[in-house]
Every structure is written in structure tokens, then in C-alpha cells.
């Protein structure tokens, strides 16, 4: 017979993971609407790769396969990675990145619960470092490719006769801004390009809103805590607003930074990954703020257009340290100190 | 409306209280036999003070409190004591503990009740001693002797815990509904004893009937009934104190330091029964729930076997185990014959449909749900990692001992980890390590003192020899006598050696001799078998009669004047009266001295009387500093020797039933046999030595 | 030449200054005893049994501190003791040697009073004075002080001392390590 407590909430790890997966559905739908079925292809490729790799690794580690495949964590890693990768990326890119994420980001550290880094971000970082060219070609929102053409492009890199590469892909708004800003071209002027939509990129800004919707669902379900997303978005928005105030010529404002790139995906789905983030409330605030600052710094001053992955990985390194120094005082600890002092 | 405070965390588990809180408290039929544990409280187990076969009356003292942190145990009904010894108890270890078994006679005849009607005039000390002897302990679960918690005056707030937050349990609920008047009386007594300015009864708001009953009973008194929001574990003493007063009592500090004291309603009820009605604690309300035909609350006599209660309540066939306590903090009962103790507030007949087994555990994903639920504001996952890795130091740094083991963390854990088990494991390991450390420190101190003593004896001997060598004239005559004695002793020693020598030459003969000696010894033993102490000693029961033997031995030792133990305990200048035969004593001493002279390493081979006695009266030490140290050490030694004296005296009882010549013969025979055996052993060793090099 | 002299002078002054600082520090911050020995001694179980080949725990501690003895020589300390020593000294954990004595469950000595002849040999052997008695009188072991070192067994001429393993009581009972079948390794 087991020991106490004999009552337990029926929530399991799978429940948590599948809630997060469910929260991604609006963003997936929006992505498909904006970028086409390529997104679904990427998701499917990533999912299959993740599950196969996970199963092989579990078997190699002599760990029961079924319960760990069913927990949904590998699937979540796959989906998060697929949503951060270019929707029209070549098929092997997502496969390699996912396999790398599962093997090196998760299983080699001991599997579920033991990875110090966010596995999806490990895979993304590998891809952007190793295959910068393939990663740079982002699909044009509401592009000219039909569903079938998208499949042909992803799997065989074949384009319909009347189209060129430039017609179907472009740089992301962040990339575009970074390369076009100059002493004779202000941020505002650059952002007048139709690529930028209303806030952070035509089409992709709607995906960002979908991420927010999913995030709110997770907050409501108490799957994630408010601390990390609020701290990250707050820090990023604040620093962007301050820089914009200081020099509006070079620095775009807070709304753009919040809506652009992977900001919202990171804020609600990446930094809230419990395994690689601190646990205490204060720790989560520090962690989120750190990611926010790093995202801005790398985006604006660094060599990469977007920075969520690197910022998250850098803060992951700091997680044990943050945890150690933000342990909340235990019940009555303040009183104990006071009494000891008075003695 | 009072201002209430919140504690961190907390959970809302399903309550299951409606299973048992709808029916009034009933009394189960008298079982044929009660098994009353003597340790039903925190602290030293009570000492049984009845003999097997003795008839006892209901309420009669059967085990008295042993020391300050203890409580007495009383016969729950009238009958006959049929056993005093180890029996099953309701404890997670499933180990046996001392219990007093009583065969009930069905008469349920009370002993004369002894209330304390003038408790208001009596001083606090008297009332506390009375409560201890009435066996009043905390009935909330910790079973801490109540007497100790009343040793305060001018309390700010007296808190009465009627929260009863754990699922399934409803014994306090029913008690409050049905006996509110007596509880309130108990609160008034406790309030007066502690000089409380404010008296609050905290009850969770899921028990409106109890709140109504108490409010009615409190009318016209300064006691206030406070309805607190239902949130597990608001019934934890610290949590309830926090809710009602806002004060946080940290681990390791007493709540009285903050002007608060907390009692369970059941405790104050039994306190009232003891003081006003003169009834000791012989029963308690127990919730019987789960897979039973008739769930409800019963006033159960302590010691009633669980089996009896379950049979009476009608166990379903689905039931596959019994949980003692609630589902959050309880433990599985190892044996259903165990008797109910003062800590048993609930018995749950469990089944998989009632309490489904947990899904298989997964690794911790650091989600922090446990930290959000922890009422002690801990980081349970951190404690879990450390405990799992057996890193007890870091676990303690992470405030492991602040954990109240409420189970809230484990309840919310999505990985379904048995977190509290890990904490209990870690705590027990740390306590065990602490015990070992203490034992090691004591052993180190004793070892160091022993070495110091040997060194000191050596130098003293050298000094004495030097002094004697310097002034040979004055002590001429005694020296001559001593020299004679030494010569005699040496001769004897030589003889003995010669005795030993032949067997070394012939191992076969030695073996025969040994066999013969053994036979002789056996005969001697058989001769002695008539005397009672020996078989008793051989028996494992030795521990039980230890005390009696020690007393008898002490008496005998005094009469005989052979009390070497006294020579040890009292810093006597010389072991003069140690052995009845003065002649033998002289030879003995001489032999010892001779031995000392022979080999300096063997200087410790002096008799024990010389080895251990306190050296306080020996002013022969030159260094003043050392003398001071020594005095202190001697004092310690004297204290120890006192304890040892008892042990030694007891030891003496065995071989010395009476100084009658006949037995002396037997004894001598035994000694001779033993000596022969010793010779044989040596011979065997020699023989082995001889054989060893060959293969 | 001048430069050379200046350089030499500066060097000399520096040498004197630094030497003075070092000398002062060595006096001012001197550590009295060798604390390492004390720390090691604190870890050792103090049975004084000599199974490590040293006459007591402190000599063994000194031997470890001076690097003469290995950390895996103390059976009463158990593997836990080795682990603590390894942690203190910053070396790797080392299991007991194959031929070393195996750790035994904690026991105490008990004298068979009927056989004891009162020779005091065990009293002399006991490193912690846990045996009381006098010459020609029966001896007995104070159980609470006995470390279970077994040093009294050998000297007894009549073999009347045996080791009695200490059972678990409710006071010494420990919660077992929770077993969670996460990693059921397939055979």
C-alpha cells in the first residue's frame, strides 16, 4: 500500500503538457492562415521526428518508453520548435533541428525534468548557427504559393516556373529593420514598408496575438505563472520605450518589439517552461526580466535579427543561481531572526 | 467580525466528511480484550505498574508517567491484566511496543473518581501534575502531554483548534456538536490556568452545526467562536495561530514565546473530564469511515483492537486496508489487532474505488505547484531533490525541518511524487545521524578520559616509586611485608604458568582437559540451576527484571560488605573493604603491584577498584592546573561511577545469591572450570599457531 | 650601474616588506592545531576498534591527514563514512577493499555473567570504559556506552562475551527510502 497522502489531484504531467499544446492551437491556425499549409508540414515533420527520436533515446537509456512518450513533452518541444522555424524551410532542416533538440537538449541530460536548457531553443539555436542561409528565408505572408507548391518547395525545393525565390520569401521584419536602418533612413521610414503591417510585421503580428490568447488560457488554467511573461514583456517594452525616447531615429518603439518576431511565443510558451526556469516567484521575475533585456540587446546590438533563443538559453544557465538566491523565507523565518537578534 | 489572516498555500481536497458526520457518537460494545499501549504520547513511555493477573478497575492507573515529558495510562474498563509485554500498536513502523493487555469482565466497574474540585486555588504545578497523572495529552495528533503546555501565565491568546481540516475525519465535529458545553468548560479551565486574555475557538466554516452549538455554549463567556475559511491545513496549530492572530511561529520556537497557545477541542474536553469529573483519559472519539456498513463516530475505549471496531461497523468486502488518521497524513495499519491509542482520531477502511491509487510517478518537472501549495512556505521540490540524492545537509539548509508533513505538496504534484515520504526519510536519517554523532562524541570523550587516566596513573606510579626509592628507611617494615607478598604472588604466578605450560606441549591433552572442564562447568551450572537468578539471566527477559534485581543486589551488597561498586562510587582512599577476605586482598594487591613493576604497559592491570575510582582525594599531583582539571573530571567520573555502581551492583547479584559455603563450593568449581577453559583456549590458540605455518 | 643599484635596492626593499607581511601574517593568523585531523576525527565513528590498523580513531585520523592511510579502512563508519571523508578531503569515493572487514550491523557486547570469572581483562581492553566490575567479581557492559568495537572479545579467557546486534526500536526506526518505479530497467 502506498503512503500518505492517499488523496491526490488527478493532474498529471501529460495533463499539463496537453493543455500547453491546446493553447498553441490558435497560433497554429493563424500561422496556417498567414503562411499556408507549410506550417502544418513543419509541425508534422517535427512531431514525427521528435517522437521517433525520443522513443529511440528512451530505449537506449533502458527507460520504459510508453509513459514518457505519452507525457506529451516531446510533442510540445516539436511544436514549439516548428512554430519558431521558417514555415517554408527545407524539410531536413526541421528534422535535424528537432532531433538535435531531443537528443542533445533533453535526453542526454536525463530526459524529462532534467534538462537545464529549453530543448526547443537548443534546436533552434543549432539551426540558426549551422544553417543561417536556410533559416533566413522566411515566407512572405499570404504568399503566392499554393498548398501543393508549398509542399514541392519544402520537400524538393522546386518552384513553379513563373516564380523566383525572391517572390516567395523575404527577410523577417526584424532582419529587414536591422539591415536597412542607416543615418539617412530612420526606423520610422524603414517601418513604412508594407512588410511591417500595423505593429510588428504583416501577418505575423496576428500570430503574436494568437500566442497571447493561448497564454491567457494557460494563465487561467494556472498552468503557467504570470511572473515570467509579465517580467519579460515588461522589461523588453520598457527598455525599447526608453531607447526610443532617447533616439527615435535608430530605435523603434515598444509596440514593434513586443509584436515582432518570437516575442510573444517566448513570453508565454518558452520562458514559462518550468523545467529550465526558476521556481520561486522572485526568481521568475528576475528570469523573465533577464530574457527581456537580452532579447532587446541582441536584437538591436547583436549579430542576429531575433534573439529569443539565445536570450532564453543564456538565462537558463543562470537558473540554478537564481533559484539559490531567491529561495523565499520559510514560515515564520522573519520572526525567528528577530528573536535570535533580541537574545 | 474579527480580522482573519491568510497563510501561504493550502489546498481544497474533497472532504468526504458527510460519510461520517451525520450520526451521533455511539459506544461500541466492550471487546473481550483490550491492548493498551504504554506509549500513547510524545516522550518517555509510561512505566507499567500492574502485575499480570492483577484485577483492575475502570480508571485505575496501570502505567505511571515516567519523567517530565510523559503521561500516565489508565485501565479503560474493569477486568484482569493478562499480559504486560510487546504487542502490535498503531505505528507506521509496524514494530511491537510494550502494551498492557486487559481481559474485560463486562462489569465496567469504576474506581473511585478523584476530581480536582479546588483547581482554582491549587497552584499551577499541582494541576499540571494532576493532568499528567490523569493521562491528558493533545488529541489533535501530536499527543504532546498537555500538562507541559499549561506551564505558562499571562497568555495573550488561547486558541482552541476545532478546525479539523483533514478529509474524512469528523470526530471533533461531532464532539463540538454534542458536547459543546463541556468543551467550553474545558476552555475556561485552560484559559484560567494560562491566564489568557483572549480565548478563541477556531472552527472551519464547513461545520456550521458545530459553530452554532459552540456559539450557544459560549454565550455569556468571554470565549469567542471564530469561523475560519475551509482550507487544508488550517487545522495545523501554526496555521491556525496565523489565521486567528496573524502571528507566525517559526519552527523550533514555542508559540508561548509569541503569547499564544493552541489546544485541540478533544484535549480540552478530556481536560475538563479529568479535573471536574475525575475521569482519566480512557477513551476518545474515533471516526470510523470508508468502506464500512455503518460509518460514524464512536467513543472508543483506549486499547480496543481495530479489528473489533471494524467488525462492529461492518467492513465491506471491497476494503483492502486500514488507514490510521486522515488520508493526507495518516499511515497504513500494519496489524488489525493493534489497540487504539490516544492519537488515533480516524480509521479509514480503504479501497481502490474510495481512494484510487496514484498514477505512476514521473520525474519532477519543477512546475512549482508544490511551492504554491506549501503552508510552510518551503520549496518542496528542492527538498525532494536533496532528499532523493541523500544530500541531507542542503536539505536542512532548505529548511526541511520546517515541513509539517501535511501532504499538500504531494496532493498537487502533477508528477504524482510521494514527496512527504522523502521528507520523512530525510528527517529520520538526519536524526539517526545526530544520534550517532552524539554517541561518537561521548565515546570520544570517554576514550580520551581513559587515556588521560592511564597516563596519569603511570606518572603517579613513577612518582611514588621515585619517592620510595629516595626515602627507603621510614617504610621499612611494611615494605618487607610487601616484598614477601610480592614474592609469594610471583611464585603463584610462576606456578600458574607452569600449569599452563604442559597443555601447550600437547594440544590433545588440552582438548581433553577442556572437555572435562566444560563438563565440570556444566555440572556446576546444573547445581546452580536451583537458584533463581541464573536462568533469569540467561533469559531474554533479563531486561524486565533488571530494576528489581538491581535493588536486591544493592541490598545484598550492603550486607555483605563486598560492594566494590561502592568503592567505585565513593572516592575511597583504598579498596580495603572490597573483598571479605583481607588476606586474599593483600595478595591480590601485591600481585597487581608486581605485575605493574614487571611491565609498564601492564600497569593498567591493577584491579578495577584502582582503575576507575575518582582521584579527588589524591593531592599528590604537582601541577595546580592539572589538579583543577582532574577535579572536574573526577567529579564527572564520580557521577558516572554512581550510574556504573548501580550496574555493577546488579551484576553482582547474579553470582552471589548468598555467601553460603555450599554455593561457595559450586562457585569455586565454576571458577576452576573457567580457569581450565582459559587454559584450554590458550592451548587451542597455540595449537593453531603451530598449525598455521604448515599449510 | 646606477640603474642596477636602484633595481637591486627596490628589490631588496620589496623583499623585506613582503617578508615582513608574510611573517606577520603567519604569526597573526596562525592556526593552532591541525584542524584537518579534528575534522577527520569528527567523521570517524569513535568505536576505537582498531580495525583500520591504527590504535584508535584519532591515530587513524592523523594517518589520513598525513596521507599515510587510505580513507576506506573504517568498517564501522560504513560507506557513508567513506563518502563523508572523500567529500572533506576532496578525493574520490573508494569502496572497501576486498579483504577488508565488512561493515556489520551495530552491536553491543554482552557478558555472560554466569561464565565470567572476573579477570578484568576485558575492562582493560575496553577503550571507552564501558565495562564495569572488579577483580574476582562479575563484570557487565554498560550498553549505552558500548561502541561495539569487539576489542573485549579476544582477551576474555573464557569466551564469555558475545556481540548482540541492536535491533530496531520505535525510537531508532527510520522511514525507508521511497521507491518510485520510474526507471524499471528491462532485463
Short mmCIF file of N, CA, C and O in Angstrom, two decimals, chain B residues 91-93 95 97 361-363 384 387-388 390 417-418 421-422 424-425 428-429 432 435 437 440 442-444 446-447 450 453 534 537-538 542 564 588 604-605 608 644 647 651-652 654-655 674 677-678 681 685, chain C residues 41-42 44-46 48 110 112-115 117 123-124 126-138 140 142 144-145 147 153-154 156-159 168-178 180 182:
data_model
loop_
_atom_site.label_atom_id
_atom_site.label_comp_id
_atom_site.label_asym_id
_atom_site.label_seq_id
_atom_site.Cartn_x
_atom_site.Cartn_y
_atom_site.Cartn_z
N UNK B 91 1.36 2.04 14.66
CA UNK B 91 2.55 2.85 14.40
C UNK B 91 3.02 2.51 12.99
O UNK B 91 2.96 1.35 12.58
N UNK B 92 3.47 3.51 12.22
CA UNK B 92 3.85 3.23 10.84
C UNK B 92 4.94 2.17 10.70
O UNK B 92 5.04 1.52 9.67
N UNK B 93 5.75 2.00 11.74
CA UNK B 93 6.84 1.03 11.62
C UNK B 93 6.33 -0.40 11.68
O UNK B 93 6.99 -1.32 11.20
N UNK B 95 6.35 -2.00 14.29
CA UNK B 95 7.13 -2.65 15.35
C UNK B 95 6.26 -2.85 16.58
O UNK B 95 5.27 -2.15 16.79
N UNK B 97 5.40 -2.79 20.58
CA UNK B 97 5.71 -1.91 21.69
C UNK B 97 5.07 -2.50 22.95
O UNK B 97 4.15 -3.32 22.87
N UNK B 361 4.46 7.53 -10.85
CA UNK B 361 5.20 8.78 -10.66
C UNK B 361 6.05 9.10 -11.87
O UNK B 361 6.57 8.20 -12.53
N UNK B 362 6.18 10.36 -12.18
CA UNK B 362 7.04 10.83 -13.25
C UNK B 362 8.12 11.71 -12.64
O UNK B 362 8.01 12.10 -11.48
N UNK B 363 9.15 12.05 -13.40
CA UNK B 363 10.17 12.93 -12.81
C UNK B 363 9.59 14.31 -12.52
O UNK B 363 8.63 14.74 -13.16
N UNK B 384 12.84 17.77 -2.12
CA UNK B 384 12.72 16.46 -2.75
C UNK B 384 14.02 16.07 -3.45
O UNK B 384 14.51 14.96 -3.28
N UNK B 387 16.63 15.25 -0.78
CA UNK B 387 16.33 14.01 -0.06
C UNK B 387 16.56 12.81 -0.98
O UNK B 387 17.09 11.79 -0.56
N UNK B 388 16.18 12.97 -2.24
CA UNK B 388 16.32 11.87 -3.18
C UNK B 388 17.79 11.55 -3.38
O UNK B 388 18.17 10.39 -3.52
N UNK B 390 20.02 12.02 -1.23
CA UNK B 390 20.57 11.85 0.12
C UNK B 390 21.53 12.97 0.49
O UNK B 390 22.54 12.74 1.17
N UNK B 417 4.45 12.54 -7.26
CA UNK B 417 5.57 12.04 -6.44
C UNK B 417 5.16 11.94 -4.97
O UNK B 417 4.44 12.81 -4.47
N UNK B 418 5.61 10.90 -4.28
CA UNK B 418 5.34 10.80 -2.83
C UNK B 418 6.31 11.69 -2.06
O UNK B 418 7.23 11.23 -1.39
N UNK B 421 6.99 11.33 1.81
CA UNK B 421 7.80 10.15 2.16
C UNK B 421 9.28 10.50 2.12
O UNK B 421 10.05 10.07 2.98
N UNK B 422 9.64 11.26 1.12
CA UNK B 422 11.06 11.63 1.02
C UNK B 422 11.47 12.51 2.19
O UNK B 422 12.57 12.37 2.72
N UNK B 424 10.14 12.53 5.19
CA UNK B 424 10.19 11.72 6.41
C UNK B 424 11.47 10.90 6.42
O UNK B 424 12.13 10.77 7.45
N UNK B 425 11.80 10.36 5.26
CA UNK B 425 13.03 9.60 5.14
C UNK B 425 14.23 10.48 5.52
O UNK B 425 15.07 10.09 6.33
N UNK B 428 14.34 11.34 9.28
CA UNK B 428 14.76 10.21 10.11
C UNK B 428 16.26 9.95 9.96
O UNK B 428 16.94 9.63 10.94
N UNK B 429 16.75 10.09 8.73
CA UNK B 429 18.18 9.87 8.53
C UNK B 429 18.99 10.92 9.29
O UNK B 429 20.02 10.61 9.88
N UNK B 432 18.94 10.11 12.91
CA UNK B 432 19.80 8.96 13.21
C UNK B 432 21.26 9.39 13.20
O UNK B 432 22.04 8.99 14.07
N UNK B 435 22.02 11.12 16.36
CA UNK B 435 22.20 10.17 17.46
C UNK B 435 23.58 9.55 17.41
O UNK B 435 24.29 9.47 18.41
N UNK B 437 26.19 10.74 16.02
CA UNK B 437 27.21 11.75 16.30
C UNK B 437 27.34 11.93 17.80
O UNK B 437 28.44 12.02 18.33
N UNK B 440 29.12 9.06 19.23
CA UNK B 440 30.54 9.12 18.90
C UNK B 440 31.25 10.14 19.77
O UNK B 440 32.36 9.90 20.26
N UNK B 442 30.39 11.06 22.73
CA UNK B 442 30.51 10.53 24.08
C UNK B 442 31.63 9.50 24.14
O UNK B 442 32.44 9.49 25.06
N UNK B 443 31.69 8.66 23.11
CA UNK B 443 32.74 7.64 23.09
C UNK B 443 34.11 8.30 23.02
O UNK B 443 35.04 7.86 23.68
N UNK B 444 34.20 9.38 22.25
CA UNK B 444 35.49 10.07 22.15
C UNK B 444 35.88 10.63 23.51
O UNK B 444 37.02 10.47 23.96
N UNK B 446 34.97 9.64 26.44
CA UNK B 446 35.32 8.56 27.37
C UNK B 446 36.69 7.99 27.05
O UNK B 446 37.47 7.67 27.93
N UNK B 447 36.95 7.85 25.76
CA UNK B 447 38.24 7.29 25.34
C UNK B 447 39.37 8.23 25.75
O UNK B 447 40.40 7.80 26.27
N UNK B 450 39.93 8.07 29.38
CA UNK B 450 40.59 6.83 29.75
C UNK B 450 42.09 6.93 29.50
O UNK B 450 42.91 6.55 30.35
N UNK B 453 43.64 9.03 32.05
CA UNK B 453 43.74 8.35 33.33
C UNK B 453 44.91 7.38 33.34
O UNK B 453 45.68 7.32 34.30
N UNK B 534 19.99 -17.23 37.92
CA UNK B 534 20.74 -17.62 36.73
C UNK B 534 19.88 -17.85 35.51
O UNK B 534 20.14 -17.25 34.46
N UNK B 537 18.81 -14.76 34.12
CA UNK B 537 19.85 -14.00 33.41
C UNK B 537 20.00 -14.52 31.99
O UNK B 537 20.16 -13.76 31.05
N UNK B 538 19.99 -15.85 31.90
CA UNK B 538 20.13 -16.44 30.57
C UNK B 538 18.98 -16.03 29.68
O UNK B 538 19.11 -15.92 28.48
N UNK B 542 15.66 -10.70 30.83
CA UNK B 542 16.53 -10.08 31.81
C UNK B 542 16.21 -8.59 31.98
O UNK B 542 16.18 -8.08 33.10
N UNK B 564 32.07 -3.68 45.84
CA UNK B 564 33.14 -2.98 45.11
C UNK B 564 32.57 -1.80 44.37
O UNK B 564 33.25 -0.84 44.09
N UNK B 588 46.24 -10.10 46.48
CA UNK B 588 45.73 -9.54 45.23
C UNK B 588 46.46 -8.25 44.88
O UNK B 588 46.96 -8.06 43.77
N UNK B 604 48.09 -1.00 33.83
CA UNK B 604 46.63 -0.89 33.93
C UNK B 604 46.02 -2.17 34.45
O UNK B 604 44.83 -2.24 34.70
N UNK B 605 46.86 -3.16 34.61
CA UNK B 605 46.34 -4.44 35.08
C UNK B 605 46.06 -4.45 36.57
O UNK B 605 45.88 -5.50 37.17
N UNK B 608 40.18 -3.25 39.13
CA UNK B 608 39.26 -2.22 38.68
C UNK B 608 39.09 -1.15 39.72
O UNK B 608 38.96 0.03 39.41
N UNK B 644 27.37 3.61 37.15
CA UNK B 644 28.01 2.33 36.99
C UNK B 644 27.82 1.47 38.21
O UNK B 644 27.70 0.26 38.12
N UNK B 647 24.89 -0.49 38.00
CA UNK B 647 25.08 -1.60 37.05
C UNK B 647 25.91 -2.70 37.68
O UNK B 647 25.60 -3.88 37.59
N UNK B 651 25.13 -6.43 38.59
CA UNK B 651 25.95 -7.50 38.06
C UNK B 651 26.33 -8.48 39.16
O UNK B 651 26.43 -9.67 38.94
N UNK B 652 26.54 -7.89 40.31
CA UNK B 652 26.99 -8.74 41.40
C UNK B 652 25.92 -9.72 41.87
O UNK B 652 26.22 -10.77 42.42
N UNK B 654 24.05 -11.62 40.40
CA UNK B 654 23.98 -12.92 39.75
C UNK B 654 24.84 -13.99 40.39
O UNK B 654 24.33 -15.04 40.77
N UNK B 655 26.13 -13.75 40.55
CA UNK B 655 26.95 -14.85 41.05
C UNK B 655 26.87 -15.00 42.57
O UNK B 655 27.39 -15.96 43.11
N UNK B 674 36.34 -22.53 34.76
CA UNK B 674 36.61 -21.41 33.86
C UNK B 674 38.09 -21.28 33.60
O UNK B 674 38.53 -21.05 32.47
N UNK B 677 39.14 -23.76 31.31
CA UNK B 677 38.71 -23.41 29.96
C UNK B 677 39.67 -22.39 29.36
O UNK B 677 40.01 -22.45 28.19
N UNK B 678 40.06 -21.44 30.21
CA UNK B 678 41.01 -20.44 29.75
C UNK B 678 42.28 -21.11 29.26
O UNK B 678 42.82 -20.78 28.19
N UNK B 681 41.71 -22.67 26.03
CA UNK B 681 41.63 -21.70 24.94
C UNK B 681 43.02 -21.31 24.47
O UNK B 681 43.33 -21.27 23.29
N UNK B 685 44.80 -21.94 20.91
CA UNK B 685 45.42 -20.87 20.13
C UNK B 685 46.84 -21.25 19.75
O UNK B 685 47.26 -21.09 18.61
N UNK C 41 38.60 13.34 12.49
CA UNK C 41 38.24 12.62 13.71
C UNK C 41 36.74 12.75 14.00
O UNK C 41 36.11 11.82 14.49
N UNK C 42 36.19 13.90 13.65
CA UNK C 42 34.76 14.12 13.90
C UNK C 42 33.91 13.21 13.03
O UNK C 42 32.79 12.88 13.39
N UNK C 44 34.90 10.14 11.97
CA UNK C 44 35.09 8.74 12.36
C UNK C 44 34.13 8.36 13.49
O UNK C 44 33.77 9.20 14.31
N UNK C 45 33.72 7.10 13.52
CA UNK C 45 32.65 6.71 14.45
C UNK C 45 33.08 6.56 15.90
O UNK C 45 32.25 6.30 16.75
N UNK C 46 34.37 6.70 16.18
CA UNK C 46 34.85 6.65 17.57
C UNK C 46 34.60 5.32 18.25
O UNK C 46 34.40 5.27 19.46
N UNK C 48 36.88 3.18 18.29
CA UNK C 48 38.24 2.88 18.79
C UNK C 48 38.57 1.41 18.60
O UNK C 48 39.26 0.81 19.41
N UNK C 110 27.95 -8.25 25.16
CA UNK C 110 27.22 -8.66 26.36
C UNK C 110 28.03 -9.78 27.04
O UNK C 110 28.47 -10.71 26.38
N UNK C 112 28.35 -12.89 29.42
CA UNK C 112 27.57 -13.96 30.03
C UNK C 112 28.01 -14.05 31.49
O UNK C 112 29.07 -14.59 31.81
N UNK C 113 27.20 -13.49 32.35
CA UNK C 113 27.60 -13.32 33.74
C UNK C 113 27.89 -14.66 34.41
O UNK C 113 28.71 -14.76 35.31
N UNK C 114 27.23 -15.70 33.96
CA UNK C 114 27.41 -17.00 34.61
C UNK C 114 28.80 -17.55 34.35
O UNK C 114 29.34 -18.30 35.16
N UNK C 115 29.38 -17.19 33.23
CA UNK C 115 30.68 -17.74 32.88
C UNK C 115 31.82 -16.82 33.30
O UNK C 115 32.95 -17.26 33.46
N UNK C 117 34.64 -14.86 34.99
CA UNK C 117 35.43 -15.21 36.17
C UNK C 117 35.99 -13.98 36.86
O UNK C 117 36.71 -14.09 37.83
N UNK C 123 37.95 -5.35 30.90
CA UNK C 123 37.88 -3.97 31.38
C UNK C 123 39.07 -3.18 30.89
O UNK C 123 38.98 -2.05 30.46
N UNK C 124 40.24 -3.87 30.91
CA UNK C 124 41.44 -3.19 30.44
C UNK C 124 41.41 -2.98 28.94
O UNK C 124 42.00 -2.05 28.42
N UNK C 126 38.70 -2.45 27.09
CA UNK C 126 37.63 -1.57 26.62
C UNK C 126 38.16 -0.15 26.46
O UNK C 126 38.62 0.46 27.42
N UNK C 127 38.07 0.39 25.26
CA UNK C 127 38.63 1.73 25.03
C UNK C 127 37.76 2.85 25.58
O UNK C 127 38.21 3.99 25.64
N UNK C 128 36.54 2.55 25.93
CA UNK C 128 35.66 3.64 26.38
C UNK C 128 35.12 3.39 27.79
O UNK C 128 34.13 3.98 28.19
N UNK C 129 35.79 2.52 28.54
CA UNK C 129 35.38 2.25 29.92
C UNK C 129 33.90 1.87 30.01
O UNK C 129 33.19 2.35 30.90
N UNK C 130 33.48 1.05 29.10
CA UNK C 130 32.07 0.69 29.12
C UNK C 130 31.83 -0.61 29.87
O UNK C 130 30.71 -1.10 29.91
N UNK C 131 32.88 -1.20 30.45
CA UNK C 131 32.70 -2.42 31.22
C UNK C 131 33.02 -2.11 32.68
O UNK C 131 34.03 -1.48 32.97
N UNK C 132 32.13 -2.53 33.55
CA UNK C 132 32.39 -2.31 34.97
C UNK C 132 32.48 -3.65 35.67
O UNK C 132 31.92 -4.65 35.23
N UNK C 133 33.17 -3.63 36.78
CA UNK C 133 33.37 -4.85 37.54
C UNK C 133 34.69 -4.75 38.28
O UNK C 133 35.45 -3.79 38.09
N UNK C 134 34.93 -5.69 39.13
CA UNK C 134 36.18 -5.68 39.87
C UNK C 134 36.78 -7.08 39.84
O UNK C 134 36.11 -8.04 39.44
N UNK C 135 38.01 -7.18 40.25
CA UNK C 135 38.70 -8.46 40.21
C UNK C 135 37.90 -9.51 40.98
O UNK C 135 37.38 -9.23 42.06
N UNK C 136 37.77 -10.66 40.41
CA UNK C 136 37.06 -11.80 41.00
C UNK C 136 35.56 -11.51 41.16
O UNK C 136 34.86 -12.25 41.82
N UNK C 137 35.13 -10.39 40.63
CA UNK C 137 33.71 -10.09 40.65
C UNK C 137 33.22 -10.11 39.20
O UNK C 137 33.98 -9.83 38.28
N UNK C 138 31.95 -10.39 39.08
CA UNK C 138 31.41 -10.46 37.74
C UNK C 138 31.48 -9.08 37.08
O UNK C 138 31.33 -8.06 37.73
N UNK C 140 30.14 -6.42 33.86
CA UNK C 140 28.99 -6.22 32.98
C UNK C 140 29.25 -5.03 32.07
O UNK C 140 30.06 -4.16 32.39
N UNK C 142 28.08 -1.67 30.09
CA UNK C 142 27.07 -0.61 30.06
C UNK C 142 26.68 -0.43 28.60
O UNK C 142 27.43 0.12 27.80
N UNK C 144 24.70 1.38 26.91
CA UNK C 144 24.56 2.68 26.26
C UNK C 144 25.91 3.28 25.91
O UNK C 144 26.00 4.19 25.08
N UNK C 145 26.97 2.80 26.54
CA UNK C 145 28.29 3.35 26.26
C UNK C 145 29.10 2.46 25.33
O UNK C 145 30.15 2.85 24.84
N UNK C 147 30.59 0.75 22.23
CA UNK C 147 30.66 1.16 20.84
C UNK C 147 30.65 -0.03 19.89
O UNK C 147 30.66 0.13 18.68
N UNK C 153 36.47 -9.01 23.09
CA UNK C 153 36.24 -10.43 22.80
C UNK C 153 37.51 -11.25 22.92
O UNK C 153 37.54 -12.30 23.56
N UNK C 154 38.58 -10.74 22.32
CA UNK C 154 39.81 -11.53 22.27
C UNK C 154 40.43 -11.77 23.64
O UNK C 154 40.84 -12.90 23.94
N UNK C 156 39.19 -12.10 26.54
CA UNK C 156 38.43 -12.90 27.51
C UNK C 156 38.93 -14.35 27.51
O UNK C 156 38.88 -15.02 26.48
N UNK C 157 39.41 -14.81 28.65
CA UNK C 157 39.98 -16.16 28.69
C UNK C 157 38.91 -17.24 28.63
O UNK C 157 39.22 -18.39 28.35
N UNK C 158 37.68 -16.89 28.91
CA UNK C 158 36.65 -17.92 28.95
C UNK C 158 35.59 -17.73 27.88
O UNK C 158 34.54 -18.38 27.91
N UNK C 159 35.85 -16.80 26.93
CA UNK C 159 34.93 -16.58 25.81
C UNK C 159 33.49 -16.33 26.28
O UNK C 159 32.55 -16.90 25.74
N UNK C 168 15.94 -2.83 15.91
CA UNK C 168 15.31 -1.54 15.71
C UNK C 168 14.19 -1.37 16.72
O UNK C 168 13.37 -2.26 16.89
N UNK C 169 14.20 -0.25 17.39
CA UNK C 169 13.08 0.05 18.27
C UNK C 169 12.28 1.17 17.62
O UNK C 169 12.70 1.73 16.61
N UNK C 170 11.16 1.50 18.22
CA UNK C 170 10.35 2.57 17.65
C UNK C 170 11.14 3.88 17.64
O UNK C 170 11.00 4.70 16.75
N UNK C 171 12.04 4.03 18.63
CA UNK C 171 12.81 5.26 18.72
C UNK C 171 13.86 5.34 17.61
O UNK C 171 14.16 6.40 17.10
N UNK C 172 14.42 4.18 17.24
CA UNK C 172 15.50 4.22 16.26
C UNK C 172 15.02 3.84 14.87
O UNK C 172 15.79 3.83 13.92
N UNK C 173 13.74 3.54 14.75
CA UNK C 173 13.21 3.14 13.46
C UNK C 173 13.28 4.31 12.48
O UNK C 173 13.04 5.45 12.85
N UNK C 174 13.62 3.99 11.23
CA UNK C 174 13.74 5.05 10.23
C UNK C 174 12.79 4.82 9.08
O UNK C 174 12.56 3.69 8.67
N UNK C 175 12.26 5.89 8.55
CA UNK C 175 11.42 5.82 7.37
C UNK C 175 12.28 5.35 6.21
O UNK C 175 13.36 5.87 5.99
N UNK C 176 11.79 4.37 5.46
CA UNK C 176 12.64 3.83 4.41
C UNK C 176 12.64 4.76 3.21
O UNK C 176 11.77 5.61 3.05
N UNK C 177 13.63 4.55 2.37
CA UNK C 177 13.77 5.37 1.16
C UNK C 177 12.61 5.06 0.23
O UNK C 177 12.37 3.90 -0.10
N UNK C 178 11.85 6.08 -0.19
CA UNK C 178 10.68 5.79 -1.02
C UNK C 178 11.12 5.22 -2.37
O UNK C 178 12.06 5.70 -2.98
N UNK C 180 10.17 4.70 -6.10
CA UNK C 180 9.24 5.04 -7.16
C UNK C 180 9.70 4.32 -8.42
O UNK C 180 10.83 4.47 -8.85
N UNK C 182 10.15 4.52 -11.45
CA UNK C 182 10.26 5.30 -12.68
C UNK C 182 11.16 4.56 -13.65
O UNK C 182 10.85 4.41 -14.82
#
